[in-house]
Amino acid sequence: MNTKTPAFSNKPLPDSELITDMARVARLLDRLAKHHSLLTVVMPGQPEAFTSSVVEVAEPHVLLDELLPNSGHALLLAQKKLQATGKLEGIDIRFVSELDAFDDQDGMVTYRVRLPASLEYRQRRNDFRAHIPISTVIRVVMVDDRENIFEGELYDISRGGAGIVLPSDEPVLVSGRWYHCAIELPGSSWLFCDVEQRHWKELHAPGKHLAGARFAELTPMQMRLVGRCISELQREQMKRRVTD
C-alpha cells in the first residue's frame, strides 16, 4: 500500500557511511535477499512509495521483486530509476539504481536493476554500549583469512559490535574485511563469532589505537552471551557509583 515516506532524495542519510567497494555492496544486498528484508522504493518526482525486496544478486544486476501496489510497475518503466531503502538487522541501507529489464513469468514480475555503484549504510545508534573498566582486562583474539593473528583488549561492547584496543599506532585491520574473533568474556566464557572491521581512531596512549568492529549475525546463544556480559558490566558500574 502507499505510505508517506521521504521522496527520492540525493541528501545523504545522517551518520551514514558511503560504501563504494562493489564486492561489499553486493554482499550487503545478498544479505538483504537472504533475510527477505522489505524495501521501500521511491522514484524521482513521484510522491508514492512502494514495497519490494531483493530476490537475488546476479552481478552485474540485482533482481527485485514486483512493486506493491502494482501501480508502481508503469511508473518504474517510465522513470527507469529508483531509490530503495531497507533495514538489515536494524541498520538502514539505501541505494539508487536503474532498471535494465523486467521479467513477467506466470504473473510474477521481477525487475533486473543495475548493481549500484555505491550504497549508504547507517549503523543504528540505540544499542547501549558498555565500557570496560580500566582495572579489567578482557582479551580479544582475531584471525584473518590468511591466518594472521591480532591480539588486543576489549574497550567496549554492545549488541551490535565492539571496540577493541590494539597495540599499534596505525590500523592493522582492514576496513570492510571480516575476521574470526574470540572474546574472553567475564565468567570464564568465550564468545566466538565473526566481526567486520568498520573504523579506527587514535588513542591518547602511545602505541595503541581503537578499532571499531561490527558483529556478524549472532546466534541466540551468542546474543545471550553478549547480553550477559553487558548486564554484568552495568552492575559493576552501578556498584562503583554507590561506593564512590
XYZ file of C-alpha atoms in Angstrom:
244
model
C 0.000 0.000 0.000
C 1.066 3.607 -0.443
C 2.838 5.098 2.543
C 4.001 8.570 3.413
C 7.773 8.417 3.244
C 10.517 10.861 2.239
C 10.620 11.367 -1.518
C 13.545 10.470 -3.743
C 16.471 12.447 -2.313
C 20.158 12.962 -3.035
C 20.730 14.117 0.542
C 22.842 11.549 2.456
C 21.332 9.714 5.398
C 22.515 11.201 8.722
C 25.542 9.423 10.232
C 25.790 7.124 7.233
C 28.805 5.516 5.612
C 29.036 5.559 1.813
C 30.197 2.160 0.602
C 31.787 2.080 -2.858
C 33.529 -1.302 -2.681
C 31.457 -3.272 -5.191
C 32.153 -6.603 -3.507
C 30.874 -5.229 -0.209
C 27.841 -3.639 -1.896
C 26.953 -6.995 -3.468
C 27.477 -8.804 -0.156
C 25.139 -6.475 1.730
C 22.440 -6.739 -0.939
C 22.793 -10.520 -0.881
C 22.224 -10.457 2.876
C 19.096 -8.368 2.321
C 17.871 -11.104 -0.029
C 18.616 -13.899 2.446
C 16.814 -12.034 5.230
C 13.800 -11.344 2.988
C 14.054 -7.711 4.098
C 11.388 -5.394 2.730
C 12.440 -2.366 0.695
C 10.649 0.955 0.410
C 11.002 2.125 -3.195
C 10.514 5.674 -4.437
C 11.082 7.244 -7.856
C 12.155 10.759 -8.862
C 9.362 13.294 -8.772
C 6.785 10.795 -7.512
C 5.034 11.133 -4.126
C 4.106 7.443 -3.854
C 6.196 4.822 -2.084
C 6.124 1.144 -2.992
C 7.255 -2.086 -1.402
C 9.665 -4.616 -2.888
C 12.546 -6.882 -1.836
C 15.835 -8.190 -3.167
C 15.264 -11.576 -4.806
C 18.846 -12.286 -5.788
C 22.166 -10.643 -6.595
C 23.213 -11.739 -10.092
C 26.099 -9.448 -10.993
C 26.094 -7.058 -12.726
C 22.416 -6.908 -11.748
C 20.196 -7.077 -8.694
C 16.834 -8.794 -9.065
C 13.983 -7.025 -7.300
C 10.543 -8.437 -6.587
C 7.425 -6.848 -8.077
C 6.376 -3.477 -6.704
C 3.342 -3.287 -4.451
C 0.928 -1.797 -5.146
C 1.324 -2.755 -8.788
C 0.673 0.812 -9.945
C 4.415 1.250 -9.381
C 5.125 -1.018 -12.356
C 4.182 1.551 -15.005
C 5.973 4.317 -13.086
C 9.202 2.355 -12.921
C 9.072 1.507 -16.626
C 8.658 5.213 -17.367
C 11.180 6.534 -14.831
C 13.829 3.807 -15.193
C 15.318 4.953 -11.875
C 14.547 4.098 -8.271
C 15.767 4.651 -4.749
C 15.363 1.757 -2.319
C 15.631 1.855 1.473
C 15.600 -1.137 3.788
C 16.813 -2.446 7.119
C 19.294 -5.214 7.786
C 19.438 -6.196 11.468
C 18.344 -2.702 12.465
C 20.798 -0.980 10.103
C 19.460 1.397 7.448
C 20.594 0.655 3.907
C 19.782 2.865 0.918
C 20.812 2.722 -2.718
C 19.912 4.162 -6.120
C 19.713 2.011 -9.232
C 18.429 1.985 -12.797
C 16.148 -0.503 -14.486
C 17.611 -2.540 -17.344
C 14.818 -5.051 -17.929
C 11.992 -6.961 -16.289
C 10.620 -10.498 -16.497
C 6.977 -11.481 -16.231
C 6.637 -15.231 -15.759
C 3.434 -16.852 -14.523
C 2.159 -13.469 -13.417
C 5.208 -12.776 -11.207
C 7.225 -9.692 -12.129
C 10.964 -9.463 -11.429
C 12.970 -6.321 -12.143
C 16.566 -6.507 -13.297
C 18.296 -3.368 -11.998
C 21.971 -2.484 -12.139
C 24.175 -3.327 -9.190
C 24.532 0.104 -7.539
C 27.924 1.773 -7.656
C 27.507 2.843 -4.039
C 25.324 2.152 -1.043
C 24.563 4.131 2.106
C 24.898 2.223 5.348
C 23.730 3.772 8.612
C 24.599 1.926 11.794
C 21.873 2.012 14.421
C 22.725 4.236 17.374
C 20.341 2.921 20.013
C 22.453 -0.003 21.234
C 23.713 0.521 24.768
C 27.494 0.446 24.764
C 29.093 -0.867 27.938
C 32.632 0.333 28.613
C 35.261 -1.902 30.147
C 36.748 -0.581 33.442
C 40.448 0.265 33.375
C 41.029 -2.346 36.094
C 39.502 -5.107 33.947
C 41.310 -6.782 31.065
C 39.221 -8.740 28.554
C 41.310 -10.437 25.889
C 40.353 -10.390 22.226
C 41.950 -12.543 19.538
C 41.190 -12.077 15.835
C 42.296 -14.101 12.821
C 42.018 -13.104 9.166
C 41.619 -15.371 6.139
C 45.410 -15.671 5.851
C 45.722 -16.965 9.417
C 47.291 -13.712 10.643
C 46.591 -13.288 14.361
C 45.794 -9.963 16.037
C 45.554 -9.749 19.807
C 44.090 -6.889 21.794
C 41.785 -5.921 24.645
C 38.087 -5.157 24.720
C 37.346 -1.431 25.117
C 33.548 -1.531 24.961
C 30.768 -3.818 23.766
C 27.166 -3.548 22.591
C 24.707 -5.931 20.988
C 25.834 -4.615 17.618
C 29.609 -4.689 17.948
C 32.705 -3.970 19.984
C 35.589 -1.555 20.376
C 38.980 -3.260 20.531
C 42.271 -1.723 21.628
C 45.180 -2.992 19.515
C 48.909 -2.459 20.209
C 49.806 -0.297 17.224
C 49.844 3.393 16.302
C 48.409 2.595 12.872
C 45.405 0.423 11.971
C 46.325 -3.218 11.425
C 42.830 -4.350 10.439
C 41.360 -3.623 7.003
C 38.048 -1.748 6.861
C 35.272 -3.855 5.382
C 37.151 -7.132 5.961
C 35.731 -9.923 8.115
C 37.693 -11.586 10.923
C 37.172 -14.630 13.106
C 37.041 -13.311 16.648
C 37.305 -14.756 20.155
C 36.431 -12.580 23.168
C 37.162 -13.773 26.702
C 34.017 -12.644 28.491
C 33.687 -12.258 32.277
C 32.896 -15.544 33.978
C 35.470 -17.576 32.023
C 33.222 -17.888 28.962
C 34.291 -17.143 25.403
C 32.365 -15.556 22.559
C 33.405 -16.959 19.183
C 31.992 -15.016 16.248
C 32.801 -13.134 13.052
C 33.269 -9.367 13.057
C 33.583 -6.762 10.332
C 36.187 -4.032 10.785
C 34.395 -0.667 10.409
C 36.620 2.179 11.612
C 39.542 3.095 13.841
C 40.815 6.064 15.823
C 43.933 7.051 17.705
C 44.085 6.772 21.480
C 45.910 9.052 23.870
C 48.010 6.092 24.981
C 51.083 5.805 22.726
C 51.414 2.681 20.634
C 47.700 1.866 20.697
C 44.624 2.500 18.566
C 40.946 1.691 18.859
C 39.301 -0.496 16.214
C 35.522 -0.490 15.867
C 34.056 -3.819 14.750
C 30.522 -4.949 13.941
C 29.246 -8.385 14.876
C 28.038 -10.670 12.105
C 24.702 -12.414 12.525
C 24.836 -13.739 16.073
C 23.058 -16.906 17.078
C 20.602 -16.753 20.010
C 23.274 -18.292 22.253
C 25.859 -15.726 21.164
C 23.357 -12.922 21.773
C 22.754 -14.287 25.273
C 26.498 -14.223 25.983
C 26.772 -10.618 24.785
C 23.694 -9.597 26.767
C 25.021 -11.284 29.899
C 28.363 -9.506 29.509
C 26.656 -6.117 29.118
C 24.470 -6.772 32.175
C 27.487 -7.706 34.317
C 29.353 -4.570 33.226
C 26.297 -2.433 34.040
C 26.061 -3.986 37.514
C 29.739 -3.262 38.125
C 29.235 0.355 37.059
C 26.307 0.704 39.478
C 28.346 -0.793 42.328
C 31.169 1.683 41.722
C 28.736 4.615 41.708
C 27.319 3.508 45.057
C 30.726 3.037 46.718
C 32.372 6.158 45.245
